[in-house]
Short mmCIF file of C-alpha atoms in Angstrom, two decimals:
data_model
loop_
_atom_site.label_atom_id
_atom_site.label_comp_id
_atom_site.label_asym_id
_atom_site.label_seq_id
_atom_site.Cartn_x
_atom_site.Cartn_y
_atom_site.Cartn_z
CA MET A 19 66.06 124.38 275.82
CA PHE A 20 66.96 127.87 274.80
CA SER A 21 66.69 131.24 276.62
CA SER A 22 66.92 134.60 274.76
CA PHE A 23 68.10 137.60 276.61
CA ASP A 24 68.24 141.11 275.05
CA HIS A 25 71.58 142.73 275.12
CA VAL A 26 73.32 140.17 277.31
CA ARG A 27 76.82 141.17 278.16
CA TYR A 28 78.85 138.09 277.88
CA VAL A 29 81.79 137.21 280.17
CA SER A 30 84.18 135.16 278.08
CA LYS A 31 84.81 132.71 280.92
CA CYS A 32 81.22 132.09 281.64
CA VAL A 33 80.36 129.82 278.62
CA HIS A 34 79.53 126.44 280.18
CA GLY A 35 77.73 125.63 283.41
CA VAL A 36 75.82 122.74 284.91
CA CYS A 37 72.25 122.63 285.94
CA TYR A 38 71.40 122.26 289.56
CA GLY A 39 68.25 120.17 290.08
CA ASP A 40 67.01 119.76 293.71
CA VAL A 41 64.27 117.22 293.15
CA GLY A 42 65.24 114.06 294.77
CA ASP A 43 65.53 112.27 298.16
CA ASN A 44 69.09 111.20 298.02
CA LEU A 45 70.90 114.41 296.94
CA PRO A 46 74.05 115.92 298.44
CA SER A 47 73.55 118.91 300.55
CA PRO A 48 73.81 122.46 298.94
CA ALA A 49 77.19 122.94 300.51
CA GLU A 50 78.42 119.56 299.15
CA ALA A 51 77.04 120.18 295.83
CA VAL A 52 78.62 123.69 295.54
CA GLN A 53 81.99 122.19 296.60
CA LEU A 54 81.73 119.59 294.01
CA CYS A 55 81.09 122.29 291.33
CA THR A 56 84.00 124.39 292.25
CA SER A 57 86.37 121.46 292.60
CA ARG A 58 85.42 120.51 288.87
CA ASN A 59 85.90 124.14 287.58
CA ILE A 60 82.04 124.51 287.23
CA ARG A 61 81.58 128.27 287.69
CA ALA A 62 78.11 128.85 286.62
CA THR A 63 74.72 127.09 287.14
CA PRO A 64 70.95 127.53 286.67
CA ILE A 65 68.61 126.70 289.63
CA TYR A 66 64.86 126.05 288.93
CA ARG A 67 63.36 127.76 291.98
CA PRO A 68 64.52 130.05 294.55
CA ASN A 69 66.00 127.59 297.02
CA HIS A 70 67.30 129.63 299.76
CA ALA A 71 69.58 126.69 301.06
CA ILE A 72 71.30 126.66 297.72
CA LEU A 73 71.52 130.47 297.41
CA ALA A 74 72.96 130.59 300.94
CA ALA A 75 75.62 127.91 299.97
CA LEU A 76 76.59 129.78 296.79
CA ARG A 77 77.72 132.93 298.80
CA GLY A 78 81.36 133.33 298.29
CA SER A 79 81.60 130.02 296.68
CA GLY A 80 83.68 130.83 293.68
CA ILE A 81 80.70 130.17 291.42
CA GLY A 82 80.91 133.77 290.70
CA LEU A 83 80.64 133.88 286.87
CA GLY A 84 76.89 133.61 286.61
CA LEU A 85 73.66 132.16 287.92
CA ILE A 86 70.32 131.66 286.23
CA LEU A 87 67.65 131.75 288.83
CA ASP A 88 64.14 130.51 287.71
CA VAL A 89 61.14 131.85 289.52
CA GLY A 90 59.66 128.40 289.91
CA GLY A 91 56.74 126.59 288.46
CA VAL A 92 53.60 127.56 286.65
CA ASP A 93 51.93 128.99 289.80
CA ALA A 94 54.94 131.19 290.65
CA VAL A 95 54.86 132.49 287.01
CA ARG A 96 51.23 133.20 287.14
CA ASP A 97 51.38 135.01 290.44
CA LEU A 98 54.40 137.13 289.27
CA ALA A 99 52.72 137.93 286.03
CA SER A 100 49.45 139.12 287.79
CA SER A 101 50.88 141.03 290.63
CA ALA A 102 53.42 143.88 290.79
CA ALA A 103 53.39 143.58 294.63
CA ALA A 104 54.31 139.86 294.39
CA ALA A 105 57.07 140.55 291.90
CA THR A 106 58.51 143.24 294.27
CA ALA A 107 58.52 140.84 297.23
CA TRP A 108 60.03 137.95 295.11
CA VAL A 109 62.87 140.26 293.99
CA ARG A 110 63.47 141.51 297.57
CA ASP A 111 63.44 137.96 299.09
CA ASN A 112 65.33 136.07 296.34
CA VAL A 113 67.47 138.55 294.64
CA GLN A 114 68.39 141.56 296.62
CA ALA A 115 68.75 139.30 299.80
CA TYR A 116 71.79 137.45 298.02
CA TYR A 117 73.08 139.80 295.26
CA PRO A 118 75.98 140.45 294.71
CA ALA A 119 77.41 137.97 297.12
CA VAL A 120 75.70 135.44 294.79
CA LEU A 121 76.26 136.74 291.20
CA ILE A 122 72.78 136.25 289.69
CA ARG A 123 73.08 137.16 286.14
CA TYR A 124 69.56 136.19 284.66
CA VAL A 125 66.16 135.72 286.13
CA ALA A 126 64.00 133.27 284.05
CA VAL A 127 60.35 133.75 284.33
CA GLY A 128 59.29 130.16 283.68
CA ASN A 129 60.81 127.03 282.34
CA GLU A 130 59.02 125.53 279.39
CA VAL A 131 55.68 127.12 280.35
CA SER A 132 53.26 128.50 277.72
CA LEU A 133 52.15 131.52 279.84
CA GLY A 134 53.95 134.15 281.61
CA ASP A 135 54.72 137.84 281.59
CA ALA A 136 58.12 139.09 282.88
CA GLY A 137 56.95 142.67 282.94
CA HIS A 138 56.38 142.85 286.76
CA VAL A 139 59.70 141.07 287.62
CA LEU A 140 61.73 143.40 285.20
CA ALA A 141 60.00 146.56 286.70
CA ALA A 142 60.80 145.29 290.30
CA LEU A 143 64.52 144.80 289.41
CA ALA A 144 64.46 148.29 287.78
CA ALA A 145 63.07 149.67 291.03
CA ALA A 146 65.85 147.91 292.95
CA GLY A 147 68.48 149.48 290.63
CA LEU A 148 69.43 145.97 289.23
CA SER A 149 67.84 145.93 285.78
CA SER A 150 71.33 146.83 283.95
CA SER A 151 73.04 143.94 285.94
CA ILE A 152 70.37 141.29 285.89
CA ARG A 153 68.56 140.25 282.70
CA VAL A 154 65.09 138.86 282.55
CA SER A 155 63.66 136.35 279.91
CA THR A 156 62.02 132.81 279.81
CA SER A 157 63.22 129.31 278.78
CA VAL A 158 61.40 127.94 275.83
CA ARG A 159 61.60 124.57 274.23
CA PHE A 160 63.13 124.23 270.83
CA ASP A 161 59.78 123.47 269.13
CA VAL A 162 59.04 127.15 269.11
CA VAL A 163 61.00 127.02 265.82
CA ALA A 164 58.46 125.72 263.33
CA TYR A 165 61.08 124.79 260.62
CA SER A 166 64.59 124.16 261.49
CA TYR A 167 65.96 122.64 258.36
CA PRO A 168 68.11 124.03 256.93
CA PRO A 169 68.98 126.44 259.86
CA SER A 170 68.61 129.50 257.69
CA ARG A 171 64.95 128.70 257.11
CA ALA A 172 64.19 129.06 260.80
CA ASP A 173 68.57 119.06 260.02
CA ASN A 174 65.98 117.23 258.55
CA PRO A 175 64.21 115.74 261.62
CA ARG A 176 63.65 112.46 259.69
CA ASP A 177 67.25 111.92 258.62
CA ILE A 178 69.58 113.06 261.30
CA SER A 179 72.54 110.45 261.77
CA LEU A 180 73.52 109.61 265.28
CA ALA A 181 77.15 110.67 264.33
CA TYR A 182 75.97 114.16 263.30
CA ALA A 183 73.96 114.43 266.52
CA THR A 184 76.84 113.26 268.82
CA PHE A 185 79.76 115.25 267.33
CA GLN A 186 81.39 112.11 266.05
CA PRO A 187 84.30 112.62 263.72
CA GLY A 188 83.68 111.66 260.22
CA ALA A 189 79.96 112.68 260.32
CA SER A 190 78.81 113.93 256.96
CA ALA A 191 78.75 117.79 256.88
CA VAL A 192 75.60 119.55 255.86
CA ARG A 193 75.60 122.62 253.67
CA ASP A 194 72.79 125.28 254.36
CA THR A 195 71.93 126.28 250.87
CA GLY A 196 70.17 129.37 252.27
CA SER A 197 73.17 130.79 254.02
CA GLY A 198 76.07 128.79 252.31
CA LEU A 199 77.32 127.73 255.95
CA VAL A 200 78.44 124.30 256.50
CA TYR A 201 77.44 122.30 259.69
CA THR A 202 79.21 119.30 261.09
CA ASN A 203 76.92 118.79 264.08
CA LEU A 204 73.19 119.00 264.99
CA PHE A 205 73.87 121.32 268.14
CA HIS A 206 75.26 124.25 266.04
CA ALA A 207 72.46 123.71 263.45
CA MET A 208 69.80 123.92 266.17
CA VAL A 209 71.26 127.09 267.72
CA ASP A 210 71.65 128.77 264.29
CA ALA A 211 68.09 127.80 263.53
CA LEU A 212 66.97 129.90 266.45
CA TYR A 213 69.14 132.84 265.46
CA ALA A 214 67.68 132.78 262.05
CA ALA A 215 64.29 132.80 263.43
CA LEU A 216 65.09 135.91 265.61
CA GLU A 217 66.46 137.57 262.62
CA ARG A 218 63.34 136.91 260.65
CA ALA A 219 61.35 138.13 263.67
CA ARG A 220 63.36 141.49 263.42
CA ALA A 221 65.24 140.90 266.72
CA PRO A 222 68.88 140.21 265.45
CA GLY A 223 70.35 141.71 268.66
CA VAL A 224 68.81 139.14 271.03
CA ARG A 225 71.34 136.82 272.34
CA VAL A 226 70.77 133.26 272.95
CA VAL A 227 71.67 131.29 276.16
CA VAL A 228 71.26 127.45 275.76
CA SER A 229 69.97 126.91 279.20
CA GLU A 230 69.76 123.07 278.78
CA THR A 231 71.35 120.65 276.59
CA GLY A 232 72.82 117.23 276.99
CA TRP A 233 72.66 113.47 276.16
CA PRO A 234 71.42 110.69 278.42
CA SER A 235 73.66 107.80 279.42
CA GLY A 236 70.92 105.34 279.66
CA GLY A 237 67.11 104.67 279.53
CA GLY A 238 66.46 104.92 275.78
CA PHE A 239 67.64 104.50 272.04
CA ALA A 240 71.25 105.70 271.77
CA ALA A 241 71.40 106.53 275.49
CA THR A 242 74.84 105.16 276.42
CA VAL A 243 77.64 106.41 278.45
CA GLY A 244 79.88 106.78 275.46
CA ASN A 245 77.44 108.82 273.49
CA ALA A 246 76.56 110.98 276.67
CA ARG A 247 80.30 111.71 277.20
CA ARG A 248 81.09 112.38 273.68
CA TYR A 249 78.12 114.78 273.27
CA ASN A 250 78.64 116.64 276.53
CA GLN A 251 82.47 116.95 276.19
CA ASP A 252 82.14 118.20 272.66
CA VAL A 253 79.62 120.70 273.67
CA ILE A 254 81.93 122.05 276.36
CA ASP A 255 84.78 122.19 273.86
CA ASN A 256 82.77 123.84 271.15
CA VAL A 257 80.84 126.60 272.94
CA TYR A 258 84.06 128.73 273.09
CA ARG A 259 83.98 129.13 269.45
CA GLY A 260 80.24 129.71 268.85
CA THR A 261 78.45 128.71 265.73
CA PRO A 262 78.92 129.10 262.10
CA ARG A 263 76.28 131.90 262.14
CA ARG A 264 77.41 133.56 265.21
CA PRO A 265 81.12 133.00 265.99
CA GLY A 266 82.20 133.72 269.55
CA VAL A 267 81.33 132.67 272.99
CA LEU A 268 77.92 130.67 273.41
CA GLU A 269 76.86 130.40 276.99
CA THR A 270 75.56 126.85 277.48
CA TYR A 271 74.41 124.69 280.45
CA ASN A 272 74.07 120.88 280.73
CA PRO A 273 70.86 119.61 282.30
CA LYS A 274 70.00 118.31 285.86
CA PRO A 275 68.91 114.50 286.28
CA GLY A 276 65.17 114.15 286.10
CA ASP A 277 62.68 110.26 284.05
CA PRO A 278 63.62 107.22 282.05
CA THR A 279 65.98 109.06 279.91
CA GLU A 280 65.77 112.25 281.87
CA LYS A 281 67.03 110.32 284.92
CA ASN A 282 70.18 109.49 283.09
CA PHE A 283 71.15 113.16 282.02
CA GLY A 284 73.11 113.82 285.16
CA LEU A 285 76.80 114.13 285.15
CA PHE A 286 77.17 113.01 288.64
CA TYR A 287 75.64 110.29 290.73
CA PRO A 288 73.89 111.21 294.17
CA ASP A 289 77.20 110.30 295.91
CA MET A 290 78.92 112.94 293.63
CA GLN A 291 81.04 110.44 291.70
CA PRO A 292 81.12 111.13 288.04
CA VAL A 293 78.99 109.13 285.70
CA TYR A 294 81.84 109.16 283.20
CA PRO A 295 84.96 111.49 282.99
CA ILE A 296 84.19 114.97 281.92
CA ASN A 297 86.70 117.83 281.66
CA PHE A 298 85.71 121.52 282.36
CA PRO A 299 88.68 123.62 281.25
CA ASN A 300 89.70 126.59 283.38
#
């Protein structure tokens, strides 16, 4: 899933985070989850609704390099899009009450929803004097790009090898005949397809944040611990370099656990033990 933020000011250290899902009946407490993140050098996270217990636990936590705060589900998006007063109250209760002790960098108005208008939220942030510090956008699924092969036109969706999709060494490189750039993995090709689409839409200055990416460790085809570890570790290791089309830092987050394969995207079990070894560099 991708989020586009106009004129995002990147912090070079804030390139990789882990999504914090709070749907479940056997999850660690917010304080325990925050401690787990800090002990693993995880310094950024998205949360999918304004959970005040989580926001309170993040105060002074060391997760100070950035937070994506989603406004919540479709009903919340609809309410904020239709009412300036609701947006003002939402910003007061969920942003101003915690910022800057909790460094909220982005507000996402919706997560894979087809409706929504961020105008009222943006105006409420501006009225609070926060619009230059906190950016507003929405998270969209990759299928907003109609054609993604080659990247400059937006990998052949019928012919993508597992090795190419999971960063395996020896995967056949793909040359983009439109741009001349060479791709050795699907992740870079997908991101650059979105950048190419933004350029075609005459919005080359819009920066992209990969708000969810990952690989399941069970529950479906090619969903193995080995593939999940390889993919997630290589994403972490590669986002510091950016993509062929846009070298530099690419801000990226791995997803929360969620259903069959979605339940196996998590990096940690509910008891906070790792599903597989993963390294987050300093």
